[in-house]
Coordinates of C-alpha atoms in Angstrom, one line a residue:
M39 CA -27.0 -67.8 -6.4
S40 CA -25.4 -69.6 -9.1
N41 CA -28.5 -72.4 -9.1
L42 CA -30.8 -70.1 -6.4
F43 CA -34.3 -71.0 -8.7
L44 CA -34.1 -66.6 -9.5
R45 CA -34.6 -64.2 -12.9
T46 CA -34.5 -60.7 -11.8
L47 CA -35.6 -57.6 -14.0
R48 CA -34.6 -54.8 -15.3
E49 CA -38.0 -52.8 -16.4
D50 CA -41.2 -53.1 -14.3
P51 CA -44.2 -55.5 -15.4
S52 CA -46.5 -54.4 -17.8
D53 CA -49.3 -54.9 -15.9
A54 CA -47.5 -53.0 -12.6
E55 CA -49.5 -49.6 -10.9
V56 CA -47.7 -49.7 -7.6
M57 CA -44.2 -49.7 -6.7
S58 CA -44.7 -53.1 -4.0
H59 CA -46.3 -54.9 -7.3
K60 CA -42.8 -54.2 -9.5
L61 CA -40.3 -54.1 -7.6
L62 CA -41.8 -57.9 -6.6
V63 CA -41.8 -59.3 -9.0
R64 CA -38.8 -57.9 -10.7
A65 CA -36.7 -58.4 -7.7
G66 CA -37.5 -62.2 -8.5
Y67 CA -40.5 -62.8 -5.4
I68 CA -43.4 -63.7 -6.9
R69 CA -44.1 -64.5 -10.6
R70 CA -48.1 -64.1 -12.1
V71 CA -49.8 -66.3 -13.1
S72 CA -53.3 -64.7 -14.2
P73 CA -55.2 -60.8 -13.4
G74 CA -55.3 -60.7 -8.9
I75 CA -53.0 -64.5 -9.0
Y76 CA -49.8 -65.1 -8.2
T77 CA -47.1 -67.7 -8.0
W78 CA -45.2 -67.6 -4.6
L79 CA -40.5 -68.2 -5.7
P80 CA -38.3 -69.2 -3.7
L81 CA -37.2 -65.7 -1.2
G82 CA -40.4 -64.0 -1.5
L83 CA -41.9 -68.0 0.2
K84 CA -39.3 -66.5 3.3
V85 CA -40.2 -63.4 3.6
L86 CA -43.5 -65.3 3.7
N87 CA -42.9 -67.5 6.6
K88 CA -40.7 -65.0 8.3
I89 CA -44.2 -62.8 8.3
E90 CA -46.0 -65.5 9.5
Q91 CA -43.8 -66.8 12.4
I92 CA -43.9 -63.1 13.6
V93 CA -48.1 -63.5 13.2
R94 CA -47.5 -67.5 14.9
E95 CA -45.3 -66.0 18.0
E96 CA -47.9 -63.1 19.4
M97 CA -51.0 -64.8 18.3
N98 CA -49.6 -68.1 20.9
A99 CA -48.4 -65.5 23.1
I100 CA -52.5 -64.9 24.4
D101 CA -53.2 -68.6 24.5
G102 CA -54.6 -68.5 20.6
Q103 CA -54.5 -72.6 19.2
E104 CA -53.7 -73.0 15.3
V105 CA -55.6 -74.7 13.5
L106 CA -56.3 -75.4 9.2
F107 CA -59.3 -75.8 7.5
P108 CA -59.9 -76.8 3.8
A109 CA -60.4 -73.6 1.5
L110 CA -63.3 -76.4 -0.3
L111 CA -66.3 -75.7 1.6
P112 CA -70.1 -77.0 1.7
R113 CA -72.4 -75.1 0.7
E114 CA -75.2 -75.8 4.1
P115 CA -72.8 -73.6 6.1
F116 CA -73.5 -70.8 4.1
E117 CA -76.7 -71.2 3.4
A118 CA -77.2 -71.1 7.6
T119 CA -75.4 -68.9 8.0
G120 CA -77.5 -67.1 4.5
R121 CA -73.6 -65.6 3.2
W122 CA -74.5 -67.7 0.5
S123 CA -76.6 -65.0 -1.2
E124 CA -75.4 -62.3 1.1
Y125 CA -72.0 -62.3 0.0
G126 CA -72.2 -61.8 -3.3
P127 CA -70.4 -61.8 -7.3
E128 CA -67.5 -62.2 -5.0
L129 CA -68.1 -65.8 -3.9
F130 CA -66.4 -68.1 -6.2
T131 CA -68.6 -71.0 -6.3
L132 CA -68.5 -74.1 -7.9
Q133 CA -70.0 -78.2 -8.3
D134 CA -68.9 -81.8 -7.6
R135 CA -69.5 -84.3 -10.3
K136 CA -72.6 -85.1 -8.4
R137 CA -73.6 -81.8 -8.0
N138 CA -73.3 -80.9 -4.4
D139 CA -72.0 -77.0 -4.0
Y140 CA -69.2 -76.2 -3.4
L141 CA -67.1 -72.6 -2.9
L142 CA -63.9 -71.2 -1.7
A143 CA -63.6 -69.8 0.9
P144 CA -63.1 -66.2 1.7
T145 CA -63.3 -67.1 4.8
H146 CA -64.6 -68.7 8.0
E147 CA -66.4 -68.1 10.3
E148 CA -68.5 -71.4 10.1
M149 CA -66.1 -73.3 9.9
F150 CA -64.6 -71.8 13.7
T151 CA -68.1 -71.7 14.8
L152 CA -69.4 -75.6 14.0
L153 CA -65.8 -76.8 14.9
V154 CA -66.3 -75.9 18.5
K155 CA -69.6 -76.6 18.8
D156 CA -68.9 -80.5 17.8
M157 CA -66.6 -80.3 20.9
Y158 CA -67.9 -77.7 23.6
S159 CA -70.5 -77.6 25.3
S160 CA -69.6 -76.4 29.0
Y161 CA -69.1 -72.8 29.6
K162 CA -65.7 -74.5 31.6
E163 CA -64.2 -74.9 27.8
L164 CA -64.8 -71.6 27.5
P165 CA -62.6 -68.9 26.5
V166 CA -61.2 -70.8 23.7
L167 CA -59.0 -68.6 20.9
L168 CA -58.1 -70.7 17.4
Y169 CA -56.6 -69.2 14.3
Q170 CA -55.3 -70.2 11.0
I171 CA -53.7 -69.0 8.2
Q172 CA -54.9 -69.8 4.9
T173 CA -55.4 -69.2 1.7
K174 CA -58.6 -67.7 1.0
Y175 CA -60.0 -66.9 -2.2
R176 CA -62.4 -63.5 -3.7
D177 CA -63.6 -63.3 -6.6
E178 CA -62.5 -59.6 -7.0
A179 CA -64.1 -57.9 -10.3
R180 CA -60.8 -55.3 -10.4
P181 CA -57.4 -56.8 -9.5
R182 CA -55.3 -54.1 -9.0
A183 CA -52.0 -53.3 -7.1
G184 CA -50.4 -57.2 -6.9
L185 CA -50.7 -58.8 -3.7
I186 CA -52.6 -56.1 -2.5
R187 CA -56.2 -56.7 -4.3
G188 CA -55.8 -60.2 -5.5
R189 CA -58.0 -62.9 -5.9
E190 CA -55.5 -65.9 -4.2
F191 CA -55.2 -64.1 -1.4
V192 CA -53.3 -65.6 2.3
M193 CA -54.4 -64.9 5.7
K194 CA -54.5 -65.0 9.4
D195 CA -58.0 -65.5 10.9
A196 CA -58.6 -65.8 14.0
Y197 CA -62.5 -66.5 16.8
S198 CA -62.6 -66.2 20.1
F199 CA -65.3 -68.1 22.0
D200 CA -66.7 -66.4 25.5
L201 CA -69.7 -67.2 27.4
D202 CA -70.5 -63.5 27.8
D203 CA -70.1 -60.0 26.4
A204 CA -67.3 -59.1 29.1
G205 CA -65.4 -62.3 28.4
L206 CA -66.0 -61.1 24.5
D207 CA -64.8 -57.4 25.7
S208 CA -61.8 -59.3 27.2
S209 CA -60.3 -61.8 23.9
Y210 CA -61.5 -58.1 21.6
A211 CA -58.9 -56.3 23.2
R212 CA -55.9 -58.8 24.1
V213 CA -56.2 -59.8 20.1
R214 CA -55.9 -56.0 19.3
E215 CA -52.9 -55.6 21.8
A216 CA -51.3 -58.5 20.2
Y217 CA -51.7 -56.8 16.6
Q218 CA -50.5 -54.0 17.7
R219 CA -47.2 -55.3 19.0
I220 CA -46.7 -57.9 15.2
F221 CA -47.1 -54.5 13.2
T222 CA -44.8 -52.6 15.9
R223 CA -42.2 -55.8 15.6
L224 CA -42.7 -56.0 11.7
G225 CA -41.7 -52.0 12.0
L226 CA -45.3 -50.9 9.7
P227 CA -46.2 -48.0 10.4
F228 CA -50.5 -48.5 11.1
V229 CA -53.3 -46.1 12.5
I230 CA -56.4 -47.4 14.3
V231 CA -59.9 -46.6 12.8
K232 CA -63.5 -47.3 13.4
A233 CA -64.6 -49.4 10.9
F234 CA -68.3 -50.5 8.8
A235 CA -68.4 -54.2 9.7
G236 CA -70.1 -55.1 6.3
P237 CA -70.7 -58.5 5.7
M238 CA -69.2 -60.1 8.6
G239 CA -71.6 -58.4 11.3
G240 CA -70.6 -57.2 15.2
S241 CA -71.5 -54.2 16.9
K242 CA -68.1 -52.9 16.9
S243 CA -65.1 -53.5 14.2
E244 CA -61.8 -51.4 14.2
E245 CA -59.5 -51.3 11.6
F246 CA -55.8 -51.3 11.4
L247 CA -54.9 -49.5 8.3
F248 CA -51.1 -48.4 6.6
P249 CA -51.4 -45.2 6.2
V250 CA -50.3 -44.5 2.3
Q251 CA -51.4 -42.9 -0.6
I252 CA -51.9 -45.3 -3.4
G253 CA -53.6 -46.9 -0.2
E254 CA -57.3 -47.4 -1.3
D255 CA -59.4 -46.8 2.0
T256 CA -60.2 -43.3 3.4
F257 CA -59.9 -42.2 7.0
V258 CA -60.5 -39.8 9.1
S259 CA -58.3 -38.5 12.3
A260 CA -59.4 -35.5 14.3
P261 CA -57.0 -33.3 17.1
S262 CA -58.2 -36.1 19.8
G263 CA -56.7 -39.3 18.2
Y264 CA -60.3 -40.4 16.4
A265 CA -59.8 -42.1 13.0
A266 CA -62.7 -43.6 11.5
N267 CA -63.2 -45.4 8.0
T268 CA -64.4 -42.6 5.9
E269 CA -67.3 -46.0 6.1
A270 CA -68.2 -45.2 9.1
V271 CA -67.8 -42.2 10.1
T272 CA -71.0 -40.5 11.8
T273 CA -71.8 -37.0 10.8
P274 CA -73.3 -34.4 13.3
I275 CA -76.4 -33.2 13.4
P276 CA -76.4 -29.7 12.5
P277 CA -79.2 -27.8 14.6
D278 CA -82.8 -26.9 13.6
V279 CA -82.6 -23.3 12.0
D280 CA -85.7 -21.0 12.8
F281 CA -87.5 -20.6 9.2
S282 CA -89.6 -17.8 10.5
A283 CA -88.7 -15.2 7.7
E284 CA -88.4 -18.0 4.8
P285 CA -90.7 -16.8 2.2
A286 CA -92.7 -19.0 0.9
P287 CA -91.8 -21.7 -1.8
R288 CA -92.1 -20.2 -5.4
V289 CA -91.4 -21.9 -8.8
I290 CA -88.2 -20.3 -10.6
T291 CA -87.9 -21.5 -14.9
T292 CA -84.0 -22.9 -15.1
P293 CA -83.4 -23.6 -18.9
H294 CA -80.5 -25.4 -19.6
A295 CA -79.9 -26.4 -15.4
K296 CA -79.4 -30.0 -15.1
S297 CA -76.7 -29.4 -13.3
I298 CA -75.9 -28.7 -10.0
E299 CA -72.9 -25.8 -11.9
D300 CA -75.2 -24.4 -14.7
L301 CA -78.2 -24.0 -12.1
V302 CA -76.5 -22.3 -10.2
K303 CA -75.0 -20.0 -12.9
V304 CA -78.4 -19.5 -14.1
L305 CA -80.0 -18.9 -10.6
N306 CA -77.1 -15.7 -10.1
A307 CA -78.8 -14.9 -13.8
V308 CA -82.2 -14.7 -13.5
A309 CA -82.7 -14.8 -10.7
P310 CA -80.5 -13.1 -7.7
R311 CA -80.0 -12.7 -4.0
E312 CA -80.0 -9.7 -2.3
D313 CA -77.5 -10.4 0.2
R314 CA -75.6 -13.1 -2.1
S315 CA -74.5 -14.7 -5.2
W316 CA -76.1 -18.6 -5.0
E317 CA -73.9 -21.4 -4.3
A318 CA -73.7 -25.2 -4.9
G319 CA -73.9 -25.4 -1.2
D320 CA -77.2 -24.1 -1.8
T321 CA -78.6 -26.6 -3.5
L322 CA -80.5 -29.6 -2.8
K323 CA -80.0 -32.6 -5.5
N324 CA -81.9 -35.9 -5.5
V325 CA -79.9 -38.8 -6.2
V326 CA -81.7 -41.4 -7.6
V327 CA -80.3 -45.0 -7.0
V328 CA -80.6 -48.8 -7.0
A329 CA -80.7 -51.2 -3.6
T330 CA -80.3 -54.7 -4.5
K331 CA -81.4 -57.0 -1.6
P332 CA -78.9 -60.6 -1.4
D333 CA -82.4 -62.1 -2.2
G334 CA -82.1 -60.0 -5.5
T335 CA -85.3 -57.7 -4.6
R336 CA -84.2 -54.2 -6.3
E337 CA -85.8 -50.8 -4.8
L338 CA -85.3 -47.2 -6.4
L339 CA -84.6 -45.2 -4.0
V340 CA -83.8 -41.4 -3.6
I341 CA -81.3 -39.4 -1.4
G342 CA -81.5 -35.8 -1.3
L343 CA -77.8 -34.7 -0.1
P344 CA -76.3 -30.8 -0.6
G345 CA -75.6 -29.7 -3.7
D346 CA -71.6 -28.8 -2.6
R347 CA -70.6 -32.5 -2.0
D348 CA -70.5 -35.5 -4.0
V349 CA -71.9 -39.1 -2.9
D350 CA -70.0 -41.3 -1.7
M351 CA -71.6 -45.1 -2.7
K352 CA -69.1 -47.2 -0.8
R353 CA -71.1 -45.4 2.6
V354 CA -74.3 -45.3 1.0
E355 CA -74.1 -49.2 0.4
A356 CA -72.4 -49.4 4.4
A357 CA -76.0 -47.5 5.5
L358 CA -77.9 -50.0 3.7
S359 CA -75.9 -53.4 4.0
P360 CA -76.1 -56.2 3.1
A361 CA -78.0 -54.2 0.0
E362 CA -75.8 -53.5 -2.6
V363 CA -76.2 -49.9 -4.2
E364 CA -75.0 -48.4 -7.3
M365 CA -76.8 -45.3 -9.9
A366 CA -80.2 -46.3 -11.2
L367 CA -80.0 -46.2 -14.7
P368 CA -82.2 -45.1 -17.6
E369 CA -84.5 -47.9 -17.3
D370 CA -84.9 -47.6 -14.1
L371 CA -86.0 -43.6 -13.9
A372 CA -88.6 -45.3 -17.3
Q373 CA -90.6 -46.0 -15.2
H374 CA -91.0 -43.3 -13.1
P375 CA -92.0 -40.9 -15.0
E376 CA -92.7 -39.1 -11.8
L377 CA -88.8 -38.7 -11.7
V378 CA -87.4 -35.8 -14.3
A379 CA -84.0 -36.3 -14.3
G380 CA -82.1 -33.1 -13.5
Y381 CA -85.2 -32.0 -12.3
I382 CA -85.7 -34.7 -9.3
G383 CA -87.8 -32.7 -5.9
P384 CA -89.2 -33.9 -2.7
Q385 CA -92.7 -33.0 -3.7
V386 CA -93.2 -36.3 -5.1
L387 CA -91.3 -38.8 -3.0
G388 CA -91.7 -40.8 0.4
P389 CA -93.8 -38.5 2.5
Q390 CA -94.9 -36.4 0.5
K391 CA -96.5 -38.8 -2.4
R392 CA -98.1 -41.4 0.5
G393 CA -99.1 -39.4 2.8
H394 CA -96.8 -40.2 5.8
I395 CA -93.6 -41.3 7.0
L396 CA -93.1 -45.0 7.3
K397 CA -92.4 -47.0 10.3
D398 CA -89.8 -49.3 11.2
G399 CA -91.2 -52.6 9.3
E400 CA -93.9 -51.0 7.7
K401 CA -94.9 -51.7 3.6
D402 CA -95.8 -49.2 1.4
S403 CA -98.0 -49.9 -1.0
S404 CA -98.8 -46.4 -2.4
G405 CA -96.2 -46.8 -5.1
A406 CA -93.7 -44.1 -3.2
I407 CA -90.6 -44.2 -4.0
R408 CA -88.6 -43.8 -0.1
Y409 CA -86.8 -40.8 0.7
L410 CA -83.2 -40.5 2.3
L411 CA -82.3 -37.2 3.7
D412 CA -78.1 -36.6 4.4
T413 CA -76.9 -36.0 7.9
H414 CA -75.8 -32.8 6.4
I415 CA -79.5 -31.4 6.3
A416 CA -80.5 -29.3 9.1
R417 CA -84.6 -29.4 9.6
G418 CA -85.6 -26.3 9.1
S419 CA -83.1 -25.1 6.0
A420 CA -83.8 -23.8 3.3
W421 CA -82.9 -25.4 -1.0
V422 CA -83.2 -24.6 -4.3
T423 CA -84.3 -28.4 -6.0
G424 CA -86.4 -29.2 -8.7
A425 CA -90.0 -28.9 -9.2
N426 CA -90.5 -33.0 -10.5
E427 CA -90.8 -30.4 -14.6
L428 CA -88.0 -29.8 -17.2
E429 CA -86.2 -26.3 -17.2
K430 CA -88.2 -25.7 -13.4
H431 CA -86.7 -24.9 -10.0
D432 CA -88.5 -24.7 -6.3
A433 CA -86.8 -21.9 -4.7
H434 CA -87.6 -21.6 -0.7
L435 CA -88.3 -25.5 0.0
V436 CA -87.8 -25.8 3.7
Y437 CA -87.2 -29.4 5.3
G438 CA -89.8 -30.1 7.9
R439 CA -92.4 -27.0 6.6
D440 CA -92.3 -28.0 2.8
F441 CA -91.1 -31.4 3.0
E442 CA -90.4 -34.5 4.8
A443 CA -88.2 -37.5 5.0
D444 CA -88.3 -41.4 5.2
G445 CA -85.1 -41.1 7.2
R446 CA -81.3 -40.2 7.1
I447 CA -78.8 -41.6 5.3
E448 CA -74.5 -40.7 5.3
A449 CA -74.4 -39.8 1.7
A450 CA -72.8 -37.5 1.1
Q451 CA -68.6 -37.7 0.6
V452 CA -66.7 -36.7 4.1
R453 CA -64.1 -33.8 3.3
E454 CA -61.1 -32.0 4.6
G455 CA -62.2 -30.1 7.5
D456 CA -65.3 -31.5 8.0
D457 CA -66.3 -31.8 12.4
A458 CA -64.9 -34.4 14.3
P459 CA -67.7 -36.5 14.9
D460 CA -66.6 -36.0 18.5
G461 CA -66.1 -32.2 18.3
S462 CA -62.1 -32.0 19.3
G463 CA -62.2 -30.1 16.1
H464 CA -62.1 -30.0 12.0
L465 CA -61.4 -33.7 10.2
S466 CA -58.2 -34.6 8.0
I467 CA -58.4 -37.2 5.3
E468 CA -55.5 -40.0 4.6
R469 CA -55.6 -43.0 2.3
G470 CA -54.7 -46.0 3.5
I471 CA -54.3 -49.8 3.0
E472 CA -56.2 -52.6 5.5
I473 CA -53.4 -55.0 7.0
G474 CA -55.8 -55.9 10.1
H475 CA -59.7 -56.3 10.5
I476 CA -61.2 -57.0 14.1
F477 CA -65.0 -57.6 15.3
Q478 CA -67.0 -58.3 17.9
L479 CA -69.2 -60.3 15.6
G480 CA -71.4 -60.8 18.6
R481 CA -74.1 -63.8 18.5
K482 CA -74.9 -64.0 14.8
Y483 CA -73.1 -67.1 13.8
A484 CA -73.4 -68.6 16.7
G485 CA -77.1 -68.1 16.5
A486 CA -77.6 -69.0 13.2
L487 CA -75.2 -72.4 13.6
D488 CA -76.4 -73.7 17.1
L489 CA -73.4 -72.9 18.8
K490 CA -74.5 -73.8 22.5
V491 CA -73.2 -74.6 25.5
L492 CA -74.2 -74.9 29.5
D493 CA -73.2 -71.9 31.7
Q494 CA -73.0 -72.5 36.2
N495 CA -76.7 -73.3 36.4
G496 CA -77.0 -75.7 34.0
K497 CA -79.5 -73.5 31.2
S498 CA -78.0 -73.6 27.4
R499 CA -76.8 -69.9 26.5
V500 CA -75.2 -68.6 23.0
V501 CA -71.6 -68.3 22.7
T502 CA -70.5 -65.0 21.4
M503 CA -67.8 -64.8 19.4
G504 CA -65.0 -62.2 17.9
S505 CA -62.6 -62.4 14.1
Y506 CA -60.6 -61.3 13.9
G507 CA -57.7 -60.8 10.4
I508 CA -54.6 -60.1 9.4
G509 CA -53.6 -59.3 5.5
V510 CA -50.7 -61.9 5.5
S511 CA -49.2 -61.9 1.6
R512 CA -50.6 -57.9 2.4
V513 CA -49.1 -57.3 4.2
L514 CA -46.1 -58.1 2.9
A515 CA -46.7 -56.2 0.3
A516 CA -47.1 -53.5 2.6
L517 CA -43.5 -53.8 3.4
A518 CA -42.5 -53.4 0.2
E519 CA -44.1 -50.6 -0.4
Y520 CA -43.1 -48.7 2.5
N521 CA -39.0 -50.0 2.2
H522 CA -37.2 -49.4 -1.2
D523 CA -36.2 -46.6 -2.7
D524 CA -35.0 -46.0 -6.5
A525 CA -33.2 -49.3 -6.8
G526 CA -35.2 -51.5 -5.4
L527 CA -36.5 -53.0 -1.7
M528 CA -34.8 -52.0 1.4
W529 CA -36.7 -55.2 3.7
P530 CA -36.4 -54.6 7.3
A531 CA -34.3 -57.7 9.4
V532 CA -37.2 -59.2 10.6
V533 CA -38.4 -60.5 7.5
A534 CA -35.4 -60.5 5.2
P535 CA -34.9 -63.3 3.0
A536 CA -31.7 -63.6 4.1
D537 CA -29.4 -61.1 6.6
V538 CA -26.6 -61.1 4.9
Q539 CA -25.6 -60.9 0.8
V540 CA -22.1 -62.3 0.4
I541 CA -21.1 -61.0 -3.0
A542 CA -18.0 -62.4 -5.0
V543 CA -16.5 -59.5 -6.6
G544 CA -13.5 -61.0 -9.4
K545 CA -12.8 -64.5 -10.2
G546 CA -11.4 -67.5 -8.8
T547 CA -9.2 -66.4 -5.7
Q548 CA -13.1 -64.2 -5.1
L549 CA -14.9 -66.4 -5.0
D550 CA -13.3 -69.4 -2.3
I551 CA -12.4 -66.6 -0.2
A552 CA -16.6 -65.3 -1.0
A553 CA -17.3 -69.3 -0.4
H554 CA -15.1 -69.0 2.8
V555 CA -17.0 -66.2 4.5
A556 CA -20.4 -67.3 4.3
Q557 CA -19.5 -70.9 5.5
H558 CA -18.4 -68.7 8.6
L559 CA -21.0 -66.3 8.6
E560 CA -23.7 -69.3 8.5
N561 CA -21.7 -71.2 11.5
M562 CA -22.1 -68.5 13.4
G563 CA -25.8 -68.4 13.0
F564 CA -26.5 -65.4 10.1
D565 CA -29.0 -66.7 7.5
V566 CA -26.9 -65.9 4.0
L567 CA -27.8 -65.6 -0.1
L568 CA -24.3 -66.1 -1.5
D569 CA -23.4 -64.1 -5.0
D570 CA -21.1 -67.0 -6.8
R571 CA -22.1 -66.5 -10.3
P572 CA -18.7 -66.8 -11.8
K573 CA -19.9 -65.3 -15.2
V574 CA -22.0 -62.0 -13.8
S575 CA -20.1 -58.4 -13.7
A576 CA -19.8 -56.7 -10.9
G577 CA -22.3 -53.6 -12.3
V578 CA -25.0 -56.8 -12.2
K579 CA -24.7 -57.9 -9.2
F580 CA -24.6 -54.4 -7.3
A581 CA -27.4 -54.1 -9.1
D582 CA -29.4 -57.3 -8.1
Y583 CA -28.4 -56.7 -4.2
E584 CA -30.1 -53.7 -4.5
L585 CA -33.4 -54.6 -6.3
I586 CA -33.8 -57.9 -3.9
G587 CA -33.1 -56.0 -0.7
V588 CA -31.2 -58.3 1.8
P589 CA -29.6 -55.6 4.5
Y590 CA -26.2 -55.7 4.9
A591 CA -23.8 -57.3 2.2
V592 CA -20.5 -58.1 2.5
V593 CA -18.2 -57.4 -1.2
V594 CA -14.7 -59.8 -1.3
G595 CA -13.3 -58.0 -3.8
R596 CA -9.6 -57.7 -4.7
G597 CA -9.0 -56.2 -1.3
A598 CA -10.1 -59.8 0.2
T599 CA -6.4 -62.0 -1.0
D600 CA -4.4 -58.9 1.5
G601 CA -7.7 -60.3 4.4
V602 CA -10.0 -57.1 3.0
V603 CA -13.5 -56.9 2.9
E604 CA -16.1 -54.3 2.8
V605 CA -19.4 -54.6 4.8
R606 CA -22.6 -52.2 3.2
S607 CA -25.9 -51.3 4.7
R608 CA -28.2 -51.8 1.6
R609 CA -30.9 -49.0 4.3
D610 CA -28.4 -46.5 3.9
A611 CA -26.0 -47.0 1.8
S612 CA -22.7 -47.0 4.4
S613 CA -20.3 -49.5 3.9
V614 CA -16.7 -50.1 6.3
Q615 CA -14.4 -52.0 5.1
C616 CA -12.7 -54.8 7.9
A617 CA -10.8 -57.6 8.3
L618 CA -12.5 -60.3 7.6
D619 CA -11.8 -62.1 10.9
D620 CA -13.5 -59.0 12.0
V621 CA -17.0 -59.5 9.6
S622 CA -19.1 -61.7 12.3
D623 CA -18.8 -59.1 14.6
V624 CA -19.2 -56.1 11.9
L625 CA -22.4 -57.5 11.0
A626 CA -23.8 -58.0 14.2
S627 CA -22.9 -54.4 15.0
L628 CA -24.7 -53.3 12.2
R629 CA -28.1 -54.9 13.1
G630 CA -27.5 -54.1 17.2
E631 CA -26.4 -57.0 18.8

């Protein structure tokens, strides 16, 4: 450590929000270059390389073959698949001196597809599984949490190529099992959840999540073992309600009731119910959003959902993918005078205005705004909703009697205790960090890029693909998040930057003995970090040992002149005195060898 390129810090960096970010910077593993971009220092690179090696071993074990693509890619393949525009503002684009368009790759589906197209032409050459470990780039609007959400990151991406769907199922299952082995070897807890495919496309998608409270992903689990990202949760359609006893709609004057909370108060004051008080769940709120399609076309649409639930924009965006979705602005509403802010109802929307429900592929020429209902809305249920006039609401408005919709949409936030889609009970909600994502891509990219092979009958067939990613640098951050205490990091042995840290406490003789112990341990196959700094106090050395997080330490102190040293365990803070000659045996025993 007297010449290691390392500088530890006692204070947390000002921009760090989570413990992994704070400790990786303080312990000298990474240094910030700009928001979301970091330099890997020697200790950090050692940990990263060890994670990569575990990934390589497990991918190679299922016959994966490693390749390496450039990070700088031409525009044309991404144009062919539609992702030059579809990917959105996260795509880093640039031009060369001849004004040719390029991008910094966020992912490499097109390149893998074109490579196989260039080299393979027969079913006899399939299946094949290719992978790479490469730096990727995404122009994150709000980089956060250090390595967890950066603009530059290290990723392992793999792609399988099969002749048919049965082959894809087999490849998908093999990679899925390999991922389970990878995260188990790393000692990182994980949950496999049903996921939304997003711009990747494909018929099946699953995420591997590390459960942790700081995670950006919210997922649900059910008693049956069902688990899903909240964007991918399907809400059971409620049974139809008998509305035969429901009175005809009536308009209620509701002054100063632009919010659901205010509306409930006003209803209970001016139009109280006989059976119980009005509640937020009795109201139907209508939220106006704008969906922007990849070609830039903007569509204003209204989503109706129960008043006691908030809209989840991620779920809405998943349902309307590949469009990007945002709340409508005042200027959007100004173009539609029929939309009275705070008092919007279905009476002027969708089928009510155009006279019929749009069928798939049918274009609306009436100027009616498309109206979608959240899946929690039961047919036959009655609601209080806006009357499209200031300070007016309609009561007893029945879905299926008094209004219709153009379709259903998963729009409401999933809540703790909601019914599980599989009927096994109630959902619980947790948070996690996405560490892996696997997709059955099918023929989306192979079809767009004309990847075909001749089958057994000499007939040309489009190849079917799977895509499998692991965020390697994010896994490192997740490991740091999972393995730390108040003093610093506590790396699992499989990825630690060293197996043991030899700490010389004192000068002269202790330094010489420590160097001898370090050399002996290296000869015995241990990866050793030697703290031989002569002018650094014992307190600082011990603090750095705890901060850096090496699994074990050999403390060479005063007893070393009598042939005795101390062996410490970072994880459980235990220690044992032993003879110098027994150090390697004690360490091997502690490691379970």
